[in-house]
Coordinates of N, CA, C and O in Angstrom, one line a residue:
X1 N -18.9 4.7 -2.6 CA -17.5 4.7 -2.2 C -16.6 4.1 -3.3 O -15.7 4.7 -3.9
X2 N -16.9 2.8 -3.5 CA -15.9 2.0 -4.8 C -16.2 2.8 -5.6 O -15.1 3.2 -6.1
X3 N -17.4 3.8 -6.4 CA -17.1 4.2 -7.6 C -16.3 5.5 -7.6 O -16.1 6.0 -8.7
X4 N -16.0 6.1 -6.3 CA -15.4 7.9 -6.6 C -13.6 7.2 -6.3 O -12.7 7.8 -6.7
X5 N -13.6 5.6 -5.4 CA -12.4 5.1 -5.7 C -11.7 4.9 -7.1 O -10.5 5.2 -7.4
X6 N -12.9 4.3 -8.2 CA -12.8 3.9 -9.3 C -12.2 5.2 -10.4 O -11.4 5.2 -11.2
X7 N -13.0 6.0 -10.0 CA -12.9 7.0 -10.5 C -11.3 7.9 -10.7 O -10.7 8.2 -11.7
X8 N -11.0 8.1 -9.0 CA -9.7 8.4 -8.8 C -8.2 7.6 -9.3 O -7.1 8.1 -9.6
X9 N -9.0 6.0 -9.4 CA -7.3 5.2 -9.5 C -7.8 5.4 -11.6 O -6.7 5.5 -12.1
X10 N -8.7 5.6 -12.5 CA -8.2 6.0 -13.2 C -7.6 7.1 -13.6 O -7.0 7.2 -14.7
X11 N -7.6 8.3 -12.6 CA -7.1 9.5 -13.2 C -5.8 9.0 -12.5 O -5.4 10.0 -11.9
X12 N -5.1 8.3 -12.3 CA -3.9 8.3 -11.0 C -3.5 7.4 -12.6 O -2.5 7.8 -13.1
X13 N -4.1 6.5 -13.1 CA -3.5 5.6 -14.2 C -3.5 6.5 -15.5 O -2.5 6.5 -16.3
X14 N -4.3 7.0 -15.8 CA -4.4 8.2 -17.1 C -2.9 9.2 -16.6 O -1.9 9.0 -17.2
X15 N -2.9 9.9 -15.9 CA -1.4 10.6 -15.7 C -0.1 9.6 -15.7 O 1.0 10.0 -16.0
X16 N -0.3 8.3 -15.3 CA 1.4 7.5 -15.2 C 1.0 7.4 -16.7 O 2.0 6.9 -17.2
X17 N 0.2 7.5 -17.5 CA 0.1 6.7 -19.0 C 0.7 8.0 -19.7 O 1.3 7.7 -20.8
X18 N 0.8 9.3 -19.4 CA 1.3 10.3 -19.8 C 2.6 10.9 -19.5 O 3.1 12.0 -19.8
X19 N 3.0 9.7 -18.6 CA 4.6 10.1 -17.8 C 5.4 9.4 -18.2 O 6.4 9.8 -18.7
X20 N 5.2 7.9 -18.1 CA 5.9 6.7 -18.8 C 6.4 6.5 -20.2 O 5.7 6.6 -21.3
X21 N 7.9 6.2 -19.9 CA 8.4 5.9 -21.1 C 8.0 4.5 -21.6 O 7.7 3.6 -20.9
X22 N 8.2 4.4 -23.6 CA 7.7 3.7 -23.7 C 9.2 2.6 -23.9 O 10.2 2.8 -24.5
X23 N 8.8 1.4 -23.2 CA 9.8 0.0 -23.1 C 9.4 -1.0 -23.1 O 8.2 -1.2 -23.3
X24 N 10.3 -2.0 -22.8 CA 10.2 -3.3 -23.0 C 9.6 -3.6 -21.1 O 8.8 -4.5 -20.7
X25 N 10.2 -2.8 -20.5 CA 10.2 -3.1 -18.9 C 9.0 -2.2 -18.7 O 8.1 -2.8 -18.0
X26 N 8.8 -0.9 -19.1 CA 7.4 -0.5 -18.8 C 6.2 -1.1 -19.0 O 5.3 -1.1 -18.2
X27 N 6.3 -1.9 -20.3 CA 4.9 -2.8 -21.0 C 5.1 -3.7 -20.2 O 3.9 -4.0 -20.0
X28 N 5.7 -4.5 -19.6 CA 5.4 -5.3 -18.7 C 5.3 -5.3 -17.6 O 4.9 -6.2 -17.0
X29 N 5.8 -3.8 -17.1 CA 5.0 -3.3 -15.8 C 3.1 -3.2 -16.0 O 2.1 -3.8 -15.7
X30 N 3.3 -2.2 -16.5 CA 1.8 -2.1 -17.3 C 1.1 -3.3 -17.0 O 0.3 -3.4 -16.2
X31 N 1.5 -4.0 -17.7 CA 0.8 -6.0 -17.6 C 0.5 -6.0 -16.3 O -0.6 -6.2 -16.0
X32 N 1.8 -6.0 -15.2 CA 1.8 -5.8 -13.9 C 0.8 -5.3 -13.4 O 0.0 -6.0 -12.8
X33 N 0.7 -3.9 -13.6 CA -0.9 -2.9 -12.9 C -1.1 -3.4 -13.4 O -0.2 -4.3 -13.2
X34 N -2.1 -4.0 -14.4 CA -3.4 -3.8 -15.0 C -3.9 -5.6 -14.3 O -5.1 -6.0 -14.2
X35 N -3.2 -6.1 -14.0 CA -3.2 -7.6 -13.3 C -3.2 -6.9 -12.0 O -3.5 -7.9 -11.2
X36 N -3.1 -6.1 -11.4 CA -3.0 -5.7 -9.9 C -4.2 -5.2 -9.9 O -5.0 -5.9 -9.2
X37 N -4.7 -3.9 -10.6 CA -6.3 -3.8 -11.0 C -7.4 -4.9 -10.6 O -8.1 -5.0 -9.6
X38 N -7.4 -5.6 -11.7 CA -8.4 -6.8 -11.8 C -8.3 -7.4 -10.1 O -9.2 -7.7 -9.4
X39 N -7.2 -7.5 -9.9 CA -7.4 -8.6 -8.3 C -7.9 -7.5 -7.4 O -8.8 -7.7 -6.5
X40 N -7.3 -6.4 -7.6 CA -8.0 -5.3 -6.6 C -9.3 -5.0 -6.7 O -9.8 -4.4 -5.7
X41 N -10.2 -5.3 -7.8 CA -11.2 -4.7 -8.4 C -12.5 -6.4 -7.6 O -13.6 -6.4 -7.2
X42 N -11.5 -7.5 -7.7 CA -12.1 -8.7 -6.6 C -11.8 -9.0 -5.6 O -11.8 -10.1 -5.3
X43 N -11.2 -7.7 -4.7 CA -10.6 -7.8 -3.5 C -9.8 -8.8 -3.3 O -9.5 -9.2 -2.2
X44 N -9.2 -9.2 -4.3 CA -7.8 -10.0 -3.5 C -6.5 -8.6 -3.8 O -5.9 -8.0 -4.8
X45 N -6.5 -8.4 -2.4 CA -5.7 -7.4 -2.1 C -4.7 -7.7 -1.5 O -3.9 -6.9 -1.2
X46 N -4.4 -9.0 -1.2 CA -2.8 -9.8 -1.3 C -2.4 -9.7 -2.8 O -1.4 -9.0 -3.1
X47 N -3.1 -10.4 -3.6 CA -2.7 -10.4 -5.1 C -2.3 -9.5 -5.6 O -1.1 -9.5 -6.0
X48 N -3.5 -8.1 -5.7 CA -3.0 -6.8 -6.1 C -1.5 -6.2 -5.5 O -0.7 -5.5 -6.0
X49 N -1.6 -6.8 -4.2 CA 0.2 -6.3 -3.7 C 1.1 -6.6 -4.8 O 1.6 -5.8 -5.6
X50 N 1.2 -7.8 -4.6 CA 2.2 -8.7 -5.2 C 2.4 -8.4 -6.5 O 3.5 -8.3 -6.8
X51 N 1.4 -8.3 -7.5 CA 1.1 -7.3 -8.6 C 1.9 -6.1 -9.1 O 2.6 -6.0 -10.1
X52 N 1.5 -5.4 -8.1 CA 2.0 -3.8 -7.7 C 3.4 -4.2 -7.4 O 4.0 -3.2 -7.8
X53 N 3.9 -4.7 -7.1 CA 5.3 -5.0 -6.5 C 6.0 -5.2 -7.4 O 7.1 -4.6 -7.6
X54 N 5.6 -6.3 -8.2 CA 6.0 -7.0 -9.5 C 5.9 -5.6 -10.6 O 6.9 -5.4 -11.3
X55 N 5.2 -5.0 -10.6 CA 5.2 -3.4 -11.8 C 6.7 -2.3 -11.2 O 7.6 -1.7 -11.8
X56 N 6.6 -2.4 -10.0 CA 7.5 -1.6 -8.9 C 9.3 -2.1 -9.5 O 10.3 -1.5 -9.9
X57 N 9.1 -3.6 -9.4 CA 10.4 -3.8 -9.2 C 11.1 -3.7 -10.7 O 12.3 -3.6 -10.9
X58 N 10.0 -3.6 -11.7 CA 10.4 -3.2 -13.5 C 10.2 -2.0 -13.7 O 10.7 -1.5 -14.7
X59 N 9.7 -1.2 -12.8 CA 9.4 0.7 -12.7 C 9.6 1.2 -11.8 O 8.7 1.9 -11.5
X60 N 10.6 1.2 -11.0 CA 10.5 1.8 -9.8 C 10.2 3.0 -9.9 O 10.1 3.5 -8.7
X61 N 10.1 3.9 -10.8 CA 9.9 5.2 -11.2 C 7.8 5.3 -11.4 O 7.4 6.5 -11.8
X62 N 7.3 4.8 -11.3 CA 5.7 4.4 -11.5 C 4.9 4.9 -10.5 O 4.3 4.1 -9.8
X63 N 4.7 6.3 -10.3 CA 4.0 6.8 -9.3 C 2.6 6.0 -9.0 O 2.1 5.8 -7.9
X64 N 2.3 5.7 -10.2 CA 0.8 4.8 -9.6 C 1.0 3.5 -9.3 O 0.5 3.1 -8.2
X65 N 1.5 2.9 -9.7 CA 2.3 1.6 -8.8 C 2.0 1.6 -7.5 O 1.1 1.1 -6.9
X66 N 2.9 2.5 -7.0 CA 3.4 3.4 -5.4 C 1.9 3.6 -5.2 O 1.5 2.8 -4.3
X67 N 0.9 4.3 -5.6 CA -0.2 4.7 -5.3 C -1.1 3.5 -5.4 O -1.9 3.5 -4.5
X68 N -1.3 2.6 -6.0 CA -2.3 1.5 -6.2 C -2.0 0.5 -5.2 O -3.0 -0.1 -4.6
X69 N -0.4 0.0 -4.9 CA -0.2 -0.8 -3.4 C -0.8 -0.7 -2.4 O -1.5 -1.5 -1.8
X70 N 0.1 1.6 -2.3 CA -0.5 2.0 -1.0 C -1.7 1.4 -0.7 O -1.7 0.7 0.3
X71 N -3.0 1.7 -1.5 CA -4.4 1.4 -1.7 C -4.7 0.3 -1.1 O -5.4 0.2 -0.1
X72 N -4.1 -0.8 -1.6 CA -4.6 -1.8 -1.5 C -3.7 -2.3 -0.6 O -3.6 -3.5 -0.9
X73 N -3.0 -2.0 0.5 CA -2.5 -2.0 1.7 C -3.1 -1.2 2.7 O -3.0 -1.5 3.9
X74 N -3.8 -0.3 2.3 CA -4.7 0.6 3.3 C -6.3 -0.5 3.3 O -7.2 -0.6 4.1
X75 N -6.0 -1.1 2.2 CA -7.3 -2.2 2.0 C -7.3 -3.0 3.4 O -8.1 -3.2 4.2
X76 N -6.3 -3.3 3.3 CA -5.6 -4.5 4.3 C -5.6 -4.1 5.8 O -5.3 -4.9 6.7
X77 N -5.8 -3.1 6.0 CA -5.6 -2.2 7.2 C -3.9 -2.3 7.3 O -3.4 -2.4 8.4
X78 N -3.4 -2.4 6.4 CA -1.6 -2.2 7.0 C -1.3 -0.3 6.4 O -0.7 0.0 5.3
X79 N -1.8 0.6 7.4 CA -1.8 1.8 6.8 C -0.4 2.3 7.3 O -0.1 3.4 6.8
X80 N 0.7 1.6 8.3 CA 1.8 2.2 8.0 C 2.6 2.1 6.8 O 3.3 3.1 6.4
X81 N 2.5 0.8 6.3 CA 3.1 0.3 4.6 C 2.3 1.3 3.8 O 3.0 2.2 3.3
X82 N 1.0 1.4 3.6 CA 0.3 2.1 2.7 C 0.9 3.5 2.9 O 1.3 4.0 1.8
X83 N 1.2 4.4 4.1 CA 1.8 5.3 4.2 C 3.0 5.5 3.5 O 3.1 6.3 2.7
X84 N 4.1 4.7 3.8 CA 4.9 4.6 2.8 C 5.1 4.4 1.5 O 6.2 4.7 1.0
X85 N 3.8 3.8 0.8 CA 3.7 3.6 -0.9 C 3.2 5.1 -1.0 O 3.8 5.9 -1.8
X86 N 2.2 5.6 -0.2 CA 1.6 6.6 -0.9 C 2.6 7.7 -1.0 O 2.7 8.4 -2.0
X87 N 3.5 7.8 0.2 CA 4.6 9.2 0.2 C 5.5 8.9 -0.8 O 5.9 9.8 -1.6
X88 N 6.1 7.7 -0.9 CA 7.3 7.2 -2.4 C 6.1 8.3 -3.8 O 6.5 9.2 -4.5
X89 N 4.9 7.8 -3.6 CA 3.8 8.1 -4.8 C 4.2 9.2 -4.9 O 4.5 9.5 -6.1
X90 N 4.4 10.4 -3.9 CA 4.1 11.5 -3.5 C 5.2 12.3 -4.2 O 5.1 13.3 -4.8
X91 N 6.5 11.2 -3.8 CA 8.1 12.2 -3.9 C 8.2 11.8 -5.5 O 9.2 12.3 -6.1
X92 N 7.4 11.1 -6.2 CA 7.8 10.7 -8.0 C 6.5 11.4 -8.7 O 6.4 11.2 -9.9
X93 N 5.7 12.2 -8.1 CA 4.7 12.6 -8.8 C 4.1 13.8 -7.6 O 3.2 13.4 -6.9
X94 N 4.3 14.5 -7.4 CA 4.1 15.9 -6.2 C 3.1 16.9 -6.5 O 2.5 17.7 -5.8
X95 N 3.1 16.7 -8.3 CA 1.8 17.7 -8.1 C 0.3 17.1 -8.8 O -0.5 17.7 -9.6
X96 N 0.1 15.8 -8.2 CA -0.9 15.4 -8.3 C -1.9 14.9 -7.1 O -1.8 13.9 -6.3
X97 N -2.6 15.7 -7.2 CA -3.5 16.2 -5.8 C -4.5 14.4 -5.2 O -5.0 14.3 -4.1
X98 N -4.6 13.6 -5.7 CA -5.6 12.5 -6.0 C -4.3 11.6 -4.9 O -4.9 11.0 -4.0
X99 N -3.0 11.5 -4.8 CA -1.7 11.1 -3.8 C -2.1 11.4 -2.8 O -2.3 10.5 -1.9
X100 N -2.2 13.2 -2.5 CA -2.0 13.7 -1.1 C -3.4 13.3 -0.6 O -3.4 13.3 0.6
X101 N -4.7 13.0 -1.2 CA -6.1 12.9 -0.7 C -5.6 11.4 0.0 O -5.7 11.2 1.2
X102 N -5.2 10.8 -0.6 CA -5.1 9.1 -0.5 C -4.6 8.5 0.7 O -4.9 7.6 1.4
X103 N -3.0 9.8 0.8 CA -2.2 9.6 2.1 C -2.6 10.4 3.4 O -2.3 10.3 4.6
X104 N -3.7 11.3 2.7 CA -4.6 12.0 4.0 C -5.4 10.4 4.7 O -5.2 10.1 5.9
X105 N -5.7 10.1 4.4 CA -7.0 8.6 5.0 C -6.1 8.0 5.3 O -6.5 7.5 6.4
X106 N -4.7 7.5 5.0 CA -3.6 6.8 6.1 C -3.5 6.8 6.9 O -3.7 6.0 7.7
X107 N -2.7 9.0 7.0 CA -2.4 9.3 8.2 C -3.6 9.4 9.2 O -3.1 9.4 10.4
X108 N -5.2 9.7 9.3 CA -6.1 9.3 9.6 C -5.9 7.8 10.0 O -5.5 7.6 11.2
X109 N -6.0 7.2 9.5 CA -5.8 6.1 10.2 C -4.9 5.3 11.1 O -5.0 4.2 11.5
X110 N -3.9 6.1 11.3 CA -2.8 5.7 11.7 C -3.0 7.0 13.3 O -2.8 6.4 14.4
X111 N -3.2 7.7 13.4 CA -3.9 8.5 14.1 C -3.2 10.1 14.2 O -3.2 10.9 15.1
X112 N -2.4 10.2 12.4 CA -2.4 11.3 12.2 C -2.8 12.7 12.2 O -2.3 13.7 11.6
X113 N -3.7 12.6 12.8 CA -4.8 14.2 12.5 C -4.3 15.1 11.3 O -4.7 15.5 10.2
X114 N -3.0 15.5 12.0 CA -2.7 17.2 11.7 C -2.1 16.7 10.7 O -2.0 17.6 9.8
X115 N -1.5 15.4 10.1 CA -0.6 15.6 8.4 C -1.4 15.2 7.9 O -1.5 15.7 6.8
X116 N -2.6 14.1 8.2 CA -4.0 14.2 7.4 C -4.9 15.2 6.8 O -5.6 15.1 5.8
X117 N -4.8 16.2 7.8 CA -5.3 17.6 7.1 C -4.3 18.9 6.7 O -4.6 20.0 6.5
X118 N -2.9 18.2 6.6 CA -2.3 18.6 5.8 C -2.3 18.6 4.2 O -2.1 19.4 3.3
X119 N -2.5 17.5 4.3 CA -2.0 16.4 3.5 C -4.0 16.7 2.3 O -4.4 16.2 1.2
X120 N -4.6 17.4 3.2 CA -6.5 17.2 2.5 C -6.4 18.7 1.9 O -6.9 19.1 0.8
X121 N -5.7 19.7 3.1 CA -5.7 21.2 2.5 C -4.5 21.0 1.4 O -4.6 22.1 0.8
X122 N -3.5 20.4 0.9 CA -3.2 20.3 0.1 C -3.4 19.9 -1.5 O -2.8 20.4 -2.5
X123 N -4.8 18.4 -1.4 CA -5.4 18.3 -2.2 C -6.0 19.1 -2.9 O -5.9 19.2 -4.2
X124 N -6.8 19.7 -1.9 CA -7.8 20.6 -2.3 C -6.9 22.1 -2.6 O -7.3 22.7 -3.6
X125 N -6.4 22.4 -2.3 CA -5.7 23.5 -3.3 C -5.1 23.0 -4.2 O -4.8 24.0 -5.0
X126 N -4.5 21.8 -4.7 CA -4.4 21.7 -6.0 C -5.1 21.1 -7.2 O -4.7 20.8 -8.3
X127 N -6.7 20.8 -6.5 CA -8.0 20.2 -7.3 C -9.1 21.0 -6.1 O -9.1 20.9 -4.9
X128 N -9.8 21.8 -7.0 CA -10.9 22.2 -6.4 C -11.6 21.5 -6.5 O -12.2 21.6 -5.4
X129 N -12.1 20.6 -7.1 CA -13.5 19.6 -7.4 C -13.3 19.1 -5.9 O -14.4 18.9 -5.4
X130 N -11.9 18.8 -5.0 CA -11.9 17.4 -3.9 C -12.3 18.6 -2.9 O -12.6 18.2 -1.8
X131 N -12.2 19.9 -3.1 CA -12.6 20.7 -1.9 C -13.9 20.7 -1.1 O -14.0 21.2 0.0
X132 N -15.0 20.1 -1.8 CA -16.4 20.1 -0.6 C -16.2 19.1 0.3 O -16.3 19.3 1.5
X133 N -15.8 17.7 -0.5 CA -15.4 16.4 0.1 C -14.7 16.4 1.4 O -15.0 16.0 2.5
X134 N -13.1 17.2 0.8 CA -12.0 16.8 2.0 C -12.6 18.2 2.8 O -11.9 18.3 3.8
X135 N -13.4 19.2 2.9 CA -13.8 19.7 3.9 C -14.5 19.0 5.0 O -14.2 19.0 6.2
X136 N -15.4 18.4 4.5 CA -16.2 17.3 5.5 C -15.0 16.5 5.8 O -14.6 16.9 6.9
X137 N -14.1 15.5 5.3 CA -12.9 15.1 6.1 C -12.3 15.9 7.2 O -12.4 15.5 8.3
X138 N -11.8 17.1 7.0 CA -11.1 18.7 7.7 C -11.8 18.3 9.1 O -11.3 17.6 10.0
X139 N -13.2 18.9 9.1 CA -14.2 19.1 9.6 C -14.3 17.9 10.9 O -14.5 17.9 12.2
X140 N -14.2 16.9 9.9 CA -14.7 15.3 11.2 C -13.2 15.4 11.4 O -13.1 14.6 12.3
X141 N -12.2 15.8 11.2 CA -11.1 15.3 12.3 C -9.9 16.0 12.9 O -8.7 15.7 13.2
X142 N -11.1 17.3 12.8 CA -10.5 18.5 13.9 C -9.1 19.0 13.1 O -8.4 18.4 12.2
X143 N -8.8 20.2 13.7 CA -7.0 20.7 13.4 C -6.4 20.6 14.8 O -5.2 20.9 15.0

């Protein structure tokens, strides 16, 4: 599980590294994630908030920001907040399918069904690789 996580928040950090302009307020967001990482990476997922927040309030434009809080607010079990970072993620970066997987297991947990497997048939048509996976998701939680 941590490593197909690990896997994902780098491609989610490899695309903001190709969207971001380069600044004085970005590089120190940057600082920000990459300090939100490390605490996330030792479960202090208070830290990593506060982190992510601190990158947020120098980027508010930072889709992975938005996406790495969510995370680590869904860590927390606070999946209505996580729901909210992940959809902000969603509306600054829309065609990146690794968002909609992420805010699928929210609304799952929040006891979304049907925008959870909205939200999985949408991954998967825009990354075929997540389509075996988020089928078995589909699958365990009905339409």
């Amino acid at each position: 599980m941590y490593e197909d996580e690990k896997q994902k928040r780098i491609a989610i950090l490899q695309a903001e590294q190709e969207a971001k302009e380069e600044s004085t307020a970005g590089k120190q967001a940057d600082e920000f994630l990459r300090k939100g990482e490390e605490k996330y990476w030792t479960r202090d997922f208070d830290g990593a908030v506060a982190e992510y927040t601190r990158a947020i309030d120098l980027n508010p434009s930072s889709f992975a920001a938005y996406h790495d809080r969510g995370v680590a607010r869904y860590m927390q079990e606070k999946y209505k907040d996580a729901l909210l970072d992940l959809s902000k993620a969603i509306e600054l970066k829309p065609q990146t399918a690794k968002l909609y997987e992420s805010r699928g297991y929210a609304h799952m947990k929040i006891g979304n069904m049907r925008d959870a497997v909205i939200d999985w048939e949408q991954a998967a048509r825009m990354d075929p690789q997540l389509q075996d996976s988020l089928k078995v998701m589909i699958d365990y939680v009905g339409k």
